[in-house]
PDB file of N, CA, C and O in Angstrom:
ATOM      1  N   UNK A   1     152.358 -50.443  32.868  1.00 45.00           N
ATOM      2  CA  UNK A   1     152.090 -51.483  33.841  1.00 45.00           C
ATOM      3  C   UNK A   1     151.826 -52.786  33.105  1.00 45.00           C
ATOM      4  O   UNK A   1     151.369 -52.636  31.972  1.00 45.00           O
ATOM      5  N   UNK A   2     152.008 -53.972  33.496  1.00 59.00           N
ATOM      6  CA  UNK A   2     152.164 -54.992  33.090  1.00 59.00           C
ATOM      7  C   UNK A   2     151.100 -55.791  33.332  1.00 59.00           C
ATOM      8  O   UNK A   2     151.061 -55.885  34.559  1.00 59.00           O
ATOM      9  N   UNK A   3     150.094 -56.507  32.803  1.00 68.00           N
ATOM     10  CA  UNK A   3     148.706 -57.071  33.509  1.00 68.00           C
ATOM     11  C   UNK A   3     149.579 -58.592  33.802  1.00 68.00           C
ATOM     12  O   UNK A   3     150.405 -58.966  32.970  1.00 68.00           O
ATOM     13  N   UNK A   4     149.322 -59.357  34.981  1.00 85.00           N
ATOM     14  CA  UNK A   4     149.412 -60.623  35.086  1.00 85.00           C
ATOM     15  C   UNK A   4     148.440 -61.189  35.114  1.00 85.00           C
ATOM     16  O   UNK A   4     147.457 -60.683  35.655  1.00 85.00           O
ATOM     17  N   UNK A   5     148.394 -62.390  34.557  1.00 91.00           N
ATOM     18  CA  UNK A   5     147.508 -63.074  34.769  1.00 91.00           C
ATOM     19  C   UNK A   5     147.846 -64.638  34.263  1.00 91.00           C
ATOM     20  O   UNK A   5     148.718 -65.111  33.534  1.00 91.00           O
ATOM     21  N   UNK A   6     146.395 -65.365  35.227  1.00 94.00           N
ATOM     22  CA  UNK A   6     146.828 -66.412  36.088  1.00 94.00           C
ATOM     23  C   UNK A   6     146.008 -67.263  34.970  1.00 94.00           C
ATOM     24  O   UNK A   6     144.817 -66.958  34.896  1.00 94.00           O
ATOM     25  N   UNK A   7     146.527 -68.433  33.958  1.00 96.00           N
ATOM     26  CA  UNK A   7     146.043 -69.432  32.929  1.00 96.00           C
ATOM     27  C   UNK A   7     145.427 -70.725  33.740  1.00 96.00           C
ATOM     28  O   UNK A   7     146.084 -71.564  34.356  1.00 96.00           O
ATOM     29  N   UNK A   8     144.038 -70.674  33.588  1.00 96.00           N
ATOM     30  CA  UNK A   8     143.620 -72.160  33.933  1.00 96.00           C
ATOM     31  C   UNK A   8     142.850 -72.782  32.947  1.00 96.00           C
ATOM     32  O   UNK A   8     142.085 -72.366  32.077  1.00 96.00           O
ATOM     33  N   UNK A   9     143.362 -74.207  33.405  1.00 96.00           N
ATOM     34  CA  UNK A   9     142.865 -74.850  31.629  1.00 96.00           C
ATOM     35  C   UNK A   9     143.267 -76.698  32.662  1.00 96.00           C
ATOM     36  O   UNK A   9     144.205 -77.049  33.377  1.00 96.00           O
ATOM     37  N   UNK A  10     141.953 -77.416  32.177  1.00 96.00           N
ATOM     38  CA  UNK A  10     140.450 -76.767  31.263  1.00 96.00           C
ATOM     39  C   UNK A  10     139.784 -76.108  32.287  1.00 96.00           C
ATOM     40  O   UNK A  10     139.760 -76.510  33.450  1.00 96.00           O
ATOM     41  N   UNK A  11     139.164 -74.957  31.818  1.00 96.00           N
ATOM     42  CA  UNK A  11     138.137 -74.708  32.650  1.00 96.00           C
ATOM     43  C   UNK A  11     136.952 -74.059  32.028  1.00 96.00           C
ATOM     44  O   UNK A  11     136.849 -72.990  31.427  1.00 96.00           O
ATOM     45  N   UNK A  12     136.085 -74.978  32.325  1.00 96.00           N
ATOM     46  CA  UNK A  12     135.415 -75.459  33.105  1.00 96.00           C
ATOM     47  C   UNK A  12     135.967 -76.767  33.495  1.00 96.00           C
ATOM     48  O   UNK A  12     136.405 -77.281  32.466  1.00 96.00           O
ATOM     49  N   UNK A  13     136.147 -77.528  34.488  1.00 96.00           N
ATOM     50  CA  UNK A  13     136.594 -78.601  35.144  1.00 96.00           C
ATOM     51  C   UNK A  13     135.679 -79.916  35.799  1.00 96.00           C
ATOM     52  O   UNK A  13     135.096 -79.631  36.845  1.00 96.00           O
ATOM     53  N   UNK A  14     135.559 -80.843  35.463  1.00 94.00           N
ATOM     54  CA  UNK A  14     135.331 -81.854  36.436  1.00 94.00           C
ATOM     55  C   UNK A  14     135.921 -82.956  37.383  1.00 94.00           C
ATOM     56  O   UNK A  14     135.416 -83.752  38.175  1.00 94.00           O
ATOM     57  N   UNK A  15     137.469 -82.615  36.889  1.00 94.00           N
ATOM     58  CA  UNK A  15     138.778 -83.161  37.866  1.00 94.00           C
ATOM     59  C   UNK A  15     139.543 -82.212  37.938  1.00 94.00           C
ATOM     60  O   UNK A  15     139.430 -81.429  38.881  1.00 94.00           O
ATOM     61  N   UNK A  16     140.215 -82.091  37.266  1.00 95.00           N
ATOM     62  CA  UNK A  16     141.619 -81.249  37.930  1.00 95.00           C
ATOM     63  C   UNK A  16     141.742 -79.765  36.853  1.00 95.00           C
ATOM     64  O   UNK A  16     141.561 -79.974  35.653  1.00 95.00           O
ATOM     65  N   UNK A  17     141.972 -78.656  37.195  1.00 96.00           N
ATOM     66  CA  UNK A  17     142.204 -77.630  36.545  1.00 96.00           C
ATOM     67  C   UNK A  17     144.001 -77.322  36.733  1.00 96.00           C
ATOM     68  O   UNK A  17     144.420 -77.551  37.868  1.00 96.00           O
ATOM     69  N   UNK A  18     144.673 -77.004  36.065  1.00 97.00           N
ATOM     70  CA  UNK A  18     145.685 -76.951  36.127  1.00 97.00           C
ATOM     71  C   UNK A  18     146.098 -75.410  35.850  1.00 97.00           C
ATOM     72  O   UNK A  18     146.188 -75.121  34.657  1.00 97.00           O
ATOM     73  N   UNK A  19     146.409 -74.198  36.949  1.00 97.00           N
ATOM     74  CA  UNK A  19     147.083 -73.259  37.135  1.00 97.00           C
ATOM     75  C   UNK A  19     148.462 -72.824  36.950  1.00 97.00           C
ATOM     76  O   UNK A  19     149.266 -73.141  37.826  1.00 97.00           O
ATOM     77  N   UNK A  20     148.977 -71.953  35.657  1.00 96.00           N
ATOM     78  CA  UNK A  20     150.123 -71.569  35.562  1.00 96.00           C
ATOM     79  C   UNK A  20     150.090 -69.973  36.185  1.00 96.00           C
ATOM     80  O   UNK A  20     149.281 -69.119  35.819  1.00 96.00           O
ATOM     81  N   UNK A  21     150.978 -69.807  37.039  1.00 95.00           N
ATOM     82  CA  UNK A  21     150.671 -68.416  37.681  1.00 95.00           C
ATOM     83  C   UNK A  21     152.277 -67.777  36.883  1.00 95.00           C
ATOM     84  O   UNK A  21     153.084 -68.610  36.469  1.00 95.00           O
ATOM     85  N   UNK A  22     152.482 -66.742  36.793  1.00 92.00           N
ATOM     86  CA  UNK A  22     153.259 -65.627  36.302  1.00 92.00           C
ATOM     87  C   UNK A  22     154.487 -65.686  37.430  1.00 92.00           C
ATOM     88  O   UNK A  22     154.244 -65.538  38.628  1.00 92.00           O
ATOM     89  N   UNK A  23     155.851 -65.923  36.909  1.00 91.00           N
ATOM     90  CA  UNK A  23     156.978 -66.077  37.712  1.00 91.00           C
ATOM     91  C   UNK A  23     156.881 -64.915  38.883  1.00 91.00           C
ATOM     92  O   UNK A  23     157.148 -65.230  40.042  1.00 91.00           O
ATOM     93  N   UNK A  24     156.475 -63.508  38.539  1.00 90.00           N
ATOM     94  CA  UNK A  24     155.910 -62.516  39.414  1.00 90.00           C
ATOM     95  C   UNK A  24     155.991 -62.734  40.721  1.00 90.00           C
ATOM     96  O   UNK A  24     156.636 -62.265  41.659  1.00 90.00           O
ATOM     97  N   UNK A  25     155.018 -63.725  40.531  1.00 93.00           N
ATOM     98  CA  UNK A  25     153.933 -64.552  41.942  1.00 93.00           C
ATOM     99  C   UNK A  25     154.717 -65.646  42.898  1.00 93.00           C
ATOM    100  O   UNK A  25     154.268 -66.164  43.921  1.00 93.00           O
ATOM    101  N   UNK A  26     156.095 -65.874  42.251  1.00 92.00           N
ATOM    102  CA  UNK A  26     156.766 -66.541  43.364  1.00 92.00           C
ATOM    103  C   UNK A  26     157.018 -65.831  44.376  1.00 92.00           C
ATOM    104  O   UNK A  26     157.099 -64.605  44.447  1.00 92.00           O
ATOM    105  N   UNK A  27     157.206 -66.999  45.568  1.00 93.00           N
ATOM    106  CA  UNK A  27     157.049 -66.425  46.992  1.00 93.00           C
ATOM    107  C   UNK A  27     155.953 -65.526  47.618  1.00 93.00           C
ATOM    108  O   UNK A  27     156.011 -64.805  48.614  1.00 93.00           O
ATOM    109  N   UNK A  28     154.798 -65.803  46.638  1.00 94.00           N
ATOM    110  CA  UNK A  28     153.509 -64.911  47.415  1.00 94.00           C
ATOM    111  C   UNK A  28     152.604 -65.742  47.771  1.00 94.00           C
ATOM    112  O   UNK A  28     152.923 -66.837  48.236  1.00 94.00           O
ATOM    113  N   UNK A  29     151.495 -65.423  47.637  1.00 95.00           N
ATOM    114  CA  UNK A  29     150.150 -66.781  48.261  1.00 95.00           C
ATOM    115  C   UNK A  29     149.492 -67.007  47.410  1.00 95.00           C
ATOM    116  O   UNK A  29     149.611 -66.244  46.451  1.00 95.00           O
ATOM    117  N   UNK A  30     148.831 -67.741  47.335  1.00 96.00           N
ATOM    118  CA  UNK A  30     147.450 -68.487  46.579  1.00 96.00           C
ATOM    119  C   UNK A  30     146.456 -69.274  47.700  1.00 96.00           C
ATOM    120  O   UNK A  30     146.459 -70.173  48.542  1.00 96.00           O
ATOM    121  N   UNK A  31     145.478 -68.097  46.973  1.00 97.00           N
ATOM    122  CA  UNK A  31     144.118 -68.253  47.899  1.00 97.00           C
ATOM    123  C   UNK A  31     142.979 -69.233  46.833  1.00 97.00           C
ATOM    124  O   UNK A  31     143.080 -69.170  45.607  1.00 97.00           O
ATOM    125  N   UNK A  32     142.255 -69.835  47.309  1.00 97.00           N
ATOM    126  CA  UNK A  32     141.415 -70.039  46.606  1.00 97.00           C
ATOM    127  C   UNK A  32     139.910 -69.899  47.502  1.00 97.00           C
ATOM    128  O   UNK A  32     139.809 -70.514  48.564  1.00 97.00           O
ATOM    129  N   UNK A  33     138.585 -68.916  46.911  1.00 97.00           N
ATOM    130  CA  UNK A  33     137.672 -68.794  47.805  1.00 97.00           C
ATOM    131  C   UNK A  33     136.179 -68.837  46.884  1.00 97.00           C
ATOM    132  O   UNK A  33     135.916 -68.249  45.834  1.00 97.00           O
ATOM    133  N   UNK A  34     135.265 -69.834  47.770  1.00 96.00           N
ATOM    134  CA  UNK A  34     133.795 -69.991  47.192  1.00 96.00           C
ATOM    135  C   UNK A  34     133.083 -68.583  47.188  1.00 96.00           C
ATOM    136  O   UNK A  34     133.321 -67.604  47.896  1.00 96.00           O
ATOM    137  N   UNK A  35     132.141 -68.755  46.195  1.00 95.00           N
ATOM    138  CA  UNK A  35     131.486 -67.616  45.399  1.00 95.00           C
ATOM    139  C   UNK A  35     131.047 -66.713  47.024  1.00 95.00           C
ATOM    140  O   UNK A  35     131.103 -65.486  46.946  1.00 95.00           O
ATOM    141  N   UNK A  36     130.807 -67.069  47.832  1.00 96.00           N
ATOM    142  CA  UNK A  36     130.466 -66.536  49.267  1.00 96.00           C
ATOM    143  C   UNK A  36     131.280 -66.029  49.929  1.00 96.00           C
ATOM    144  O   UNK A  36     131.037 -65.595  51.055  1.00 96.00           O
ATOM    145  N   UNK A  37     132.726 -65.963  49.218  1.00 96.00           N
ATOM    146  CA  UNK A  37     134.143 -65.189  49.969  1.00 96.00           C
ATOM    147  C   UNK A  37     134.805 -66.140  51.296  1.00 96.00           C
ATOM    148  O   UNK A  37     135.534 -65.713  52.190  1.00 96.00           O
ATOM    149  N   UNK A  38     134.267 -67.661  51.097  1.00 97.00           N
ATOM    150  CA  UNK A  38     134.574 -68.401  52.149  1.00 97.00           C
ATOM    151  C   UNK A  38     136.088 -68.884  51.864  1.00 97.00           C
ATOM    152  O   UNK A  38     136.110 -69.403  50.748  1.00 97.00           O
ATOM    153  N   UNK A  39     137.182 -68.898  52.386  1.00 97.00           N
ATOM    154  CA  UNK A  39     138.750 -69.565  52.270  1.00 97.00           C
ATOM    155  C   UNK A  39     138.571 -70.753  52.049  1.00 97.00           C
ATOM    156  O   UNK A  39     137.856 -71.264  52.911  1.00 97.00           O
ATOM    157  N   UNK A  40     138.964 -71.566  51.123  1.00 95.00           N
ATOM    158  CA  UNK A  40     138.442 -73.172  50.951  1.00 95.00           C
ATOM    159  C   UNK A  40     140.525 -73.296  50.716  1.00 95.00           C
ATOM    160  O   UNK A  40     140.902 -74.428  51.018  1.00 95.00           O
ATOM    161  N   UNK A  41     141.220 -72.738  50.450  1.00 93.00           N
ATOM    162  CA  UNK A  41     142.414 -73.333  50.210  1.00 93.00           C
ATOM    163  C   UNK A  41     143.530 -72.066  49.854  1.00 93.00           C
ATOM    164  O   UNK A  41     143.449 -71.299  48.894  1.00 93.00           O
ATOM    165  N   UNK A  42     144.664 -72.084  50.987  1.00 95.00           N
ATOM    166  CA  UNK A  42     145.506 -71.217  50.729  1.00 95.00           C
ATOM    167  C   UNK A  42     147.082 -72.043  50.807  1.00 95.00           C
ATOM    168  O   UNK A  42     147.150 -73.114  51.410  1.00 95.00           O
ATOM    169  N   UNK A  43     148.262 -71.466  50.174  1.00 95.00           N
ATOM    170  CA  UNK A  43     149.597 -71.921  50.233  1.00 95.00           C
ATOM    171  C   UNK A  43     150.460 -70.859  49.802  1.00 95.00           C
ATOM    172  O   UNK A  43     150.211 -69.669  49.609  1.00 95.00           O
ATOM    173  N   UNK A  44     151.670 -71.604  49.673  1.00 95.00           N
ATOM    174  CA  UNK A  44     152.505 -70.232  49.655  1.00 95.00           C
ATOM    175  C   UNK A  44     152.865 -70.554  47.752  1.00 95.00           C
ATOM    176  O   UNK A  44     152.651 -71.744  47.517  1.00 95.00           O
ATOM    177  N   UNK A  45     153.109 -70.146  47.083  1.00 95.00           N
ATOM    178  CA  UNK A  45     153.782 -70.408  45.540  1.00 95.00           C
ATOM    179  C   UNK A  45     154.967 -70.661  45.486  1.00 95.00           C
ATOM    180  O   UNK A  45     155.786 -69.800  45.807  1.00 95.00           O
ATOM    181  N   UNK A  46     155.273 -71.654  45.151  1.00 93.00           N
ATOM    182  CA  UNK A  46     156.585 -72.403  45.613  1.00 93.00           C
ATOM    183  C   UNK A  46     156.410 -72.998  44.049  1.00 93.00           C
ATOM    184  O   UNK A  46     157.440 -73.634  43.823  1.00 93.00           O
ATOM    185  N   UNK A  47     155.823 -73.031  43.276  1.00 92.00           N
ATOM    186  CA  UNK A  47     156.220 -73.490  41.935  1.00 92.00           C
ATOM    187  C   UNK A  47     154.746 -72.556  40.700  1.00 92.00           C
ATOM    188  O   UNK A  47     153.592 -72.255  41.005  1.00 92.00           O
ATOM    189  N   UNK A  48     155.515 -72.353  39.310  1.00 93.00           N
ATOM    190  CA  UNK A  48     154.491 -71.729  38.753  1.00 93.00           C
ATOM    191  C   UNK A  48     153.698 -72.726  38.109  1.00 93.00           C
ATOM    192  O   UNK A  48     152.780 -72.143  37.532  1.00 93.00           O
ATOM    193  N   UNK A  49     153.608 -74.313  37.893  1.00 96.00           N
ATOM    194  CA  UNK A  49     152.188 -74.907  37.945  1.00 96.00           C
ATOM    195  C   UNK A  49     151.885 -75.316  39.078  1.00 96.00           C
ATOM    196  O   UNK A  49     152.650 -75.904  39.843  1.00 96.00           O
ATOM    197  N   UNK A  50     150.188 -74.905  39.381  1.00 94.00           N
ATOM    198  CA  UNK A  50     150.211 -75.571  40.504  1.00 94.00           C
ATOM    199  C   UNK A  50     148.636 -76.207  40.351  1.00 94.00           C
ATOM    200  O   UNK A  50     147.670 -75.448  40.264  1.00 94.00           O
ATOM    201  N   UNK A  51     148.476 -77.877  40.326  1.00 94.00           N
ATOM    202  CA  UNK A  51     146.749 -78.383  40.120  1.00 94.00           C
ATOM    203  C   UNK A  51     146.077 -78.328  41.632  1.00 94.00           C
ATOM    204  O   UNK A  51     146.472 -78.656  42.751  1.00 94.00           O
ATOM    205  N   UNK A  52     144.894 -77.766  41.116  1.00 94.00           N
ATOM    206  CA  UNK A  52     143.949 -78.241  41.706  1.00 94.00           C
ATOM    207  C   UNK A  52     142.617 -79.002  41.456  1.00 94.00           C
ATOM    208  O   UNK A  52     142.228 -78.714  40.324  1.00 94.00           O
ATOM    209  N   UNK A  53     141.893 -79.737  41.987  1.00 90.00           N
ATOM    210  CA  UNK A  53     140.739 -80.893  41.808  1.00 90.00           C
ATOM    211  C   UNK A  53     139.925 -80.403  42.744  1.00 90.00           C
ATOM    212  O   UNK A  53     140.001 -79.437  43.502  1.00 90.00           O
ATOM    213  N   UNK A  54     138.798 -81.589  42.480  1.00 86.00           N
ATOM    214  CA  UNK A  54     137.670 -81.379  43.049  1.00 86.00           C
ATOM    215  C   UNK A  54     137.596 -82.134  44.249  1.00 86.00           C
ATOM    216  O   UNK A  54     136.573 -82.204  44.931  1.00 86.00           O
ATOM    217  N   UNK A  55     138.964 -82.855  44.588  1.00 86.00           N
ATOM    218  CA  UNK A  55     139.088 -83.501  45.909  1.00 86.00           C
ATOM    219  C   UNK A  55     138.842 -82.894  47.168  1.00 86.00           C
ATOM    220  O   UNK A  55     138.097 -83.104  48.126  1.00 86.00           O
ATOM    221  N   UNK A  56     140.034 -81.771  46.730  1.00 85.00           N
ATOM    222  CA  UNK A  56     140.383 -80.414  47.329  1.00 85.00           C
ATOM    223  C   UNK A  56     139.440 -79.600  47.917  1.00 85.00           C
ATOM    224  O   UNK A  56     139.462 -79.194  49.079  1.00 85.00           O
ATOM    225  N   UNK A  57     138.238 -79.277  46.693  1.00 91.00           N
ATOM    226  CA  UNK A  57     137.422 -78.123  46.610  1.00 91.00           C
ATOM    227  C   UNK A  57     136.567 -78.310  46.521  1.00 91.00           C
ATOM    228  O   UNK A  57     135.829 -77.438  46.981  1.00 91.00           O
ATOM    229  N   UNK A  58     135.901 -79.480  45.923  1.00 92.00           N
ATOM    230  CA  UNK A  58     133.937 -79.882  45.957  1.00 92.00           C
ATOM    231  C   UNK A  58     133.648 -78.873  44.418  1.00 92.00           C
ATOM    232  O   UNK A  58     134.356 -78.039  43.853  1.00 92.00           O
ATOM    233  N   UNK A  59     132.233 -79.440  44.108  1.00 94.00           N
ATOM    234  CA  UNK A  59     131.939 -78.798  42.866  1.00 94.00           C
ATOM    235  C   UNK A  59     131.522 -77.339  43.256  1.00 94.00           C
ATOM    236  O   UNK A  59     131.045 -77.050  44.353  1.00 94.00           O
ATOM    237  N   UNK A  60     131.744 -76.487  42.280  1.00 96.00           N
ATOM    238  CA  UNK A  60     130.924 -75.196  42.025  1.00 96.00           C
ATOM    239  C   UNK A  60     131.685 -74.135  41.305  1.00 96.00           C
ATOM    240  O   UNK A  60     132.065 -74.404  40.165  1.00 96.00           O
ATOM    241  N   UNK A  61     131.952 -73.006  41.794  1.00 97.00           N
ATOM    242  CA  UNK A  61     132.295 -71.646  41.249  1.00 97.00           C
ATOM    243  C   UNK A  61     132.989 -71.129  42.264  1.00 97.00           C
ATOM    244  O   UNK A  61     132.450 -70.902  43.347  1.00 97.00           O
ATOM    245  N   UNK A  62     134.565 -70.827  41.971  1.00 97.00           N
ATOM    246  CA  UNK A  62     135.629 -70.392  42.557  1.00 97.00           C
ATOM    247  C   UNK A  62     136.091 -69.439  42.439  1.00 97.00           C
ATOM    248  O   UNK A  62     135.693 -69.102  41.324  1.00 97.00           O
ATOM    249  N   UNK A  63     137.075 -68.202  43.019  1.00 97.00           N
ATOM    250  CA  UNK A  63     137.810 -67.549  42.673  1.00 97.00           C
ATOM    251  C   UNK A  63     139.216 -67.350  43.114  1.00 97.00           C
ATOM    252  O   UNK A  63     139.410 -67.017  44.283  1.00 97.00           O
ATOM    253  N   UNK A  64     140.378 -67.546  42.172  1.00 97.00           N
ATOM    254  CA  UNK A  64     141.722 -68.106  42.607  1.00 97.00           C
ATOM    255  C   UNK A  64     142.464 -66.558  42.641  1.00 97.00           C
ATOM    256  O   UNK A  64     142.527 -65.739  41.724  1.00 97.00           O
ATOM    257  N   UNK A  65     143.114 -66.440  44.325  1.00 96.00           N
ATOM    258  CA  UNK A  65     143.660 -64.862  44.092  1.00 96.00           C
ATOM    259  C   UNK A  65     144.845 -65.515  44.072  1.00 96.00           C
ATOM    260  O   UNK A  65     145.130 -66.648  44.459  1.00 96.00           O
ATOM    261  N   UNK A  66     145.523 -64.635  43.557  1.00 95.00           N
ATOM    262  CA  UNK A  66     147.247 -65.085  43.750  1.00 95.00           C
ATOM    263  C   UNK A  66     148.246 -63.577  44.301  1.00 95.00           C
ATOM    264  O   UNK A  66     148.345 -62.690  43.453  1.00 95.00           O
ATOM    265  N   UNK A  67     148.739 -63.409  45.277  1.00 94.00           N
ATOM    266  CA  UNK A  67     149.047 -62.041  45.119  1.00 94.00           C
ATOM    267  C   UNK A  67     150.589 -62.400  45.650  1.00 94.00           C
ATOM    268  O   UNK A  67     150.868 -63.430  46.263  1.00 94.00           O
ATOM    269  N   UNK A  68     151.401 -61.496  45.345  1.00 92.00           N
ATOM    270  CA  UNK A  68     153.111 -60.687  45.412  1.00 92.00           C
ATOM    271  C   UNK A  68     153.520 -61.533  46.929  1.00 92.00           C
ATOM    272  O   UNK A  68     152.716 -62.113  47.658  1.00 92.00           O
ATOM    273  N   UNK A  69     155.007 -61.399  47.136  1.00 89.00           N
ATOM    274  CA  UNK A  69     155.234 -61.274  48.082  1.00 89.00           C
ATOM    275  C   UNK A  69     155.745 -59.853  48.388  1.00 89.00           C
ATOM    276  O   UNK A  69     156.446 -59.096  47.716  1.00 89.00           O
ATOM    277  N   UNK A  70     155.084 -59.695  49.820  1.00 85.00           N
ATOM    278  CA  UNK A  70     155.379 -57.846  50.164  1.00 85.00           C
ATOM    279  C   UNK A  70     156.892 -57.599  49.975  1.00 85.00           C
ATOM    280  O   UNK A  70     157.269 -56.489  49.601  1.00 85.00           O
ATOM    281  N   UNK A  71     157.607 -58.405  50.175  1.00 85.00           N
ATOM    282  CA  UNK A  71     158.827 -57.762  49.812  1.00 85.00           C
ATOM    283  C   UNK A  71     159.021 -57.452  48.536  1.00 85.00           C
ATOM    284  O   UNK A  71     160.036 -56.763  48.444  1.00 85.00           O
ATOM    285  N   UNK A  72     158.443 -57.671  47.362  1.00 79.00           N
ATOM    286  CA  UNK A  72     158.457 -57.374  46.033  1.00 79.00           C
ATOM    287  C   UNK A  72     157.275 -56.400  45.375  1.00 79.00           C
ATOM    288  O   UNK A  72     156.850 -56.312  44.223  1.00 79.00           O
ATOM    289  N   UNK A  73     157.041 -55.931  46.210  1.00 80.00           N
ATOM    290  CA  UNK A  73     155.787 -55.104  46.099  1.00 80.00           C
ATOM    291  C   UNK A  73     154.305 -55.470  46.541  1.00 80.00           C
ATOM    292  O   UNK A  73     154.268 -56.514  47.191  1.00 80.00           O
ATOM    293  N   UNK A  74     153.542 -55.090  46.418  1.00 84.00           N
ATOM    294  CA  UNK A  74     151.887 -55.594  46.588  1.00 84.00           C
ATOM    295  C   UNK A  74     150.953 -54.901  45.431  1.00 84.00           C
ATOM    296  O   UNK A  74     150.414 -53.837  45.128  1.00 84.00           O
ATOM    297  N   UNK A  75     151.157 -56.372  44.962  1.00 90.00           N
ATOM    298  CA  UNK A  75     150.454 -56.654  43.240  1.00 90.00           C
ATOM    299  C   UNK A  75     149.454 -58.130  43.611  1.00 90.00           C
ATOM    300  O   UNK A  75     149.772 -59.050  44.365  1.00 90.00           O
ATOM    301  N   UNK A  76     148.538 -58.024  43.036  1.00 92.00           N
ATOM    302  CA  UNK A  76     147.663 -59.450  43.318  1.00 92.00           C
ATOM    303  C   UNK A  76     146.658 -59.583  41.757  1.00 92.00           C
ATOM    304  O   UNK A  76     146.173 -58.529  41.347  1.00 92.00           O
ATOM    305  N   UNK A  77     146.373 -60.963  40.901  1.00 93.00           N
ATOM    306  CA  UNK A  77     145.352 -60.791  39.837  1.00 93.00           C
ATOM    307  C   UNK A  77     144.521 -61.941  40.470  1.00 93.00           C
ATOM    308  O   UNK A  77     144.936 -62.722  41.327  1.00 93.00           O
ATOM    309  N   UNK A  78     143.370 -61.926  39.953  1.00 94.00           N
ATOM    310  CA  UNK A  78     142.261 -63.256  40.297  1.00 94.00           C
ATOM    311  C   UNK A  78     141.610 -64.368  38.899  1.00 94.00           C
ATOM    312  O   UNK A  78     141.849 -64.027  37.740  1.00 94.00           O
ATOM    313  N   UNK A  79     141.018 -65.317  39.106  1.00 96.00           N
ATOM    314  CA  UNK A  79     140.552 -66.001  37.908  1.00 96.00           C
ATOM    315  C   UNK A  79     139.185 -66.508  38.668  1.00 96.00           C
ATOM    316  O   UNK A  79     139.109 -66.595  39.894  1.00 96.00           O
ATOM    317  N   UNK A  80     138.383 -66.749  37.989  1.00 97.00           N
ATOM    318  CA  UNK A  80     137.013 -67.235  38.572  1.00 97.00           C
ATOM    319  C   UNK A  80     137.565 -69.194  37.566  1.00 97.00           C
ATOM    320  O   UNK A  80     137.781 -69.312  36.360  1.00 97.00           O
ATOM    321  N   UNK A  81     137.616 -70.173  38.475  1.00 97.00           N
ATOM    322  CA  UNK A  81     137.295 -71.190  38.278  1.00 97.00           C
ATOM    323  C   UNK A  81     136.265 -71.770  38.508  1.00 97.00           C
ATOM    324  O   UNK A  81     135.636 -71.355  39.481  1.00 97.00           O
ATOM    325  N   UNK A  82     135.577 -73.159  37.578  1.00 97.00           N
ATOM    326  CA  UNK A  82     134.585 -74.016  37.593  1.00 97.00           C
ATOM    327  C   UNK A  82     134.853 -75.079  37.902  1.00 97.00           C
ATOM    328  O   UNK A  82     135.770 -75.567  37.241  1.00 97.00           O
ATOM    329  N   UNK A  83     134.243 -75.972  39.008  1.00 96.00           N
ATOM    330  CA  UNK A  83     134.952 -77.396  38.893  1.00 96.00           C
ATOM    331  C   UNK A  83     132.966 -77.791  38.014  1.00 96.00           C
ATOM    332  O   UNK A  83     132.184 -76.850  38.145  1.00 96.00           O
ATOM    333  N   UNK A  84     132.499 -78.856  37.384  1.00 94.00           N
ATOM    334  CA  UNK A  84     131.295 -79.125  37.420  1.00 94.00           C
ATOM    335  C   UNK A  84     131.251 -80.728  37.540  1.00 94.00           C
ATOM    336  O   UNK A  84     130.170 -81.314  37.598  1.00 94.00           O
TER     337      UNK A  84
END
């Protein structure tokens, strides 16, 4: 099995973190949700960089899911981001 996983840099962040997700992950979703499991930002993966800021998201402690599209199976990895 193959681990994917999702590169963010810089992180820790105080503007923009910049996400390279694994070609895998085209045509699936990207979630992004506060330490409380609240949805703060979802889309579909339509490209493998994709930034996000603190415009977006407000400061704190994140976790970015990215998972498959079902037609290609159902595979999903996560990253804990920082904006500070």
């Amino acid at each position: 099995t193959k681990y994917l996983d999702i590169n963010a840099t810089p992180n820790p962040s105080s503007t923009d973190i910049l996400l390279e997700i694994p070609q895998e992950f085209m045509d699936g979703k990207l979630e992004v949700f506060d330490v409380a499991g609240q949805k703060k930002f979802s889309q579909k993966v339509s490209a493998i960089n994709v930034n996000l800021n603190t415009r977006e998201l407000g400061k704190g402690v994140f976790i970015v899911r990215v998972s498959s599209d079902p037609a290609y199976g159902s595979f999903y990895t996560t990253k804990r981001i920082v904006f500070n």
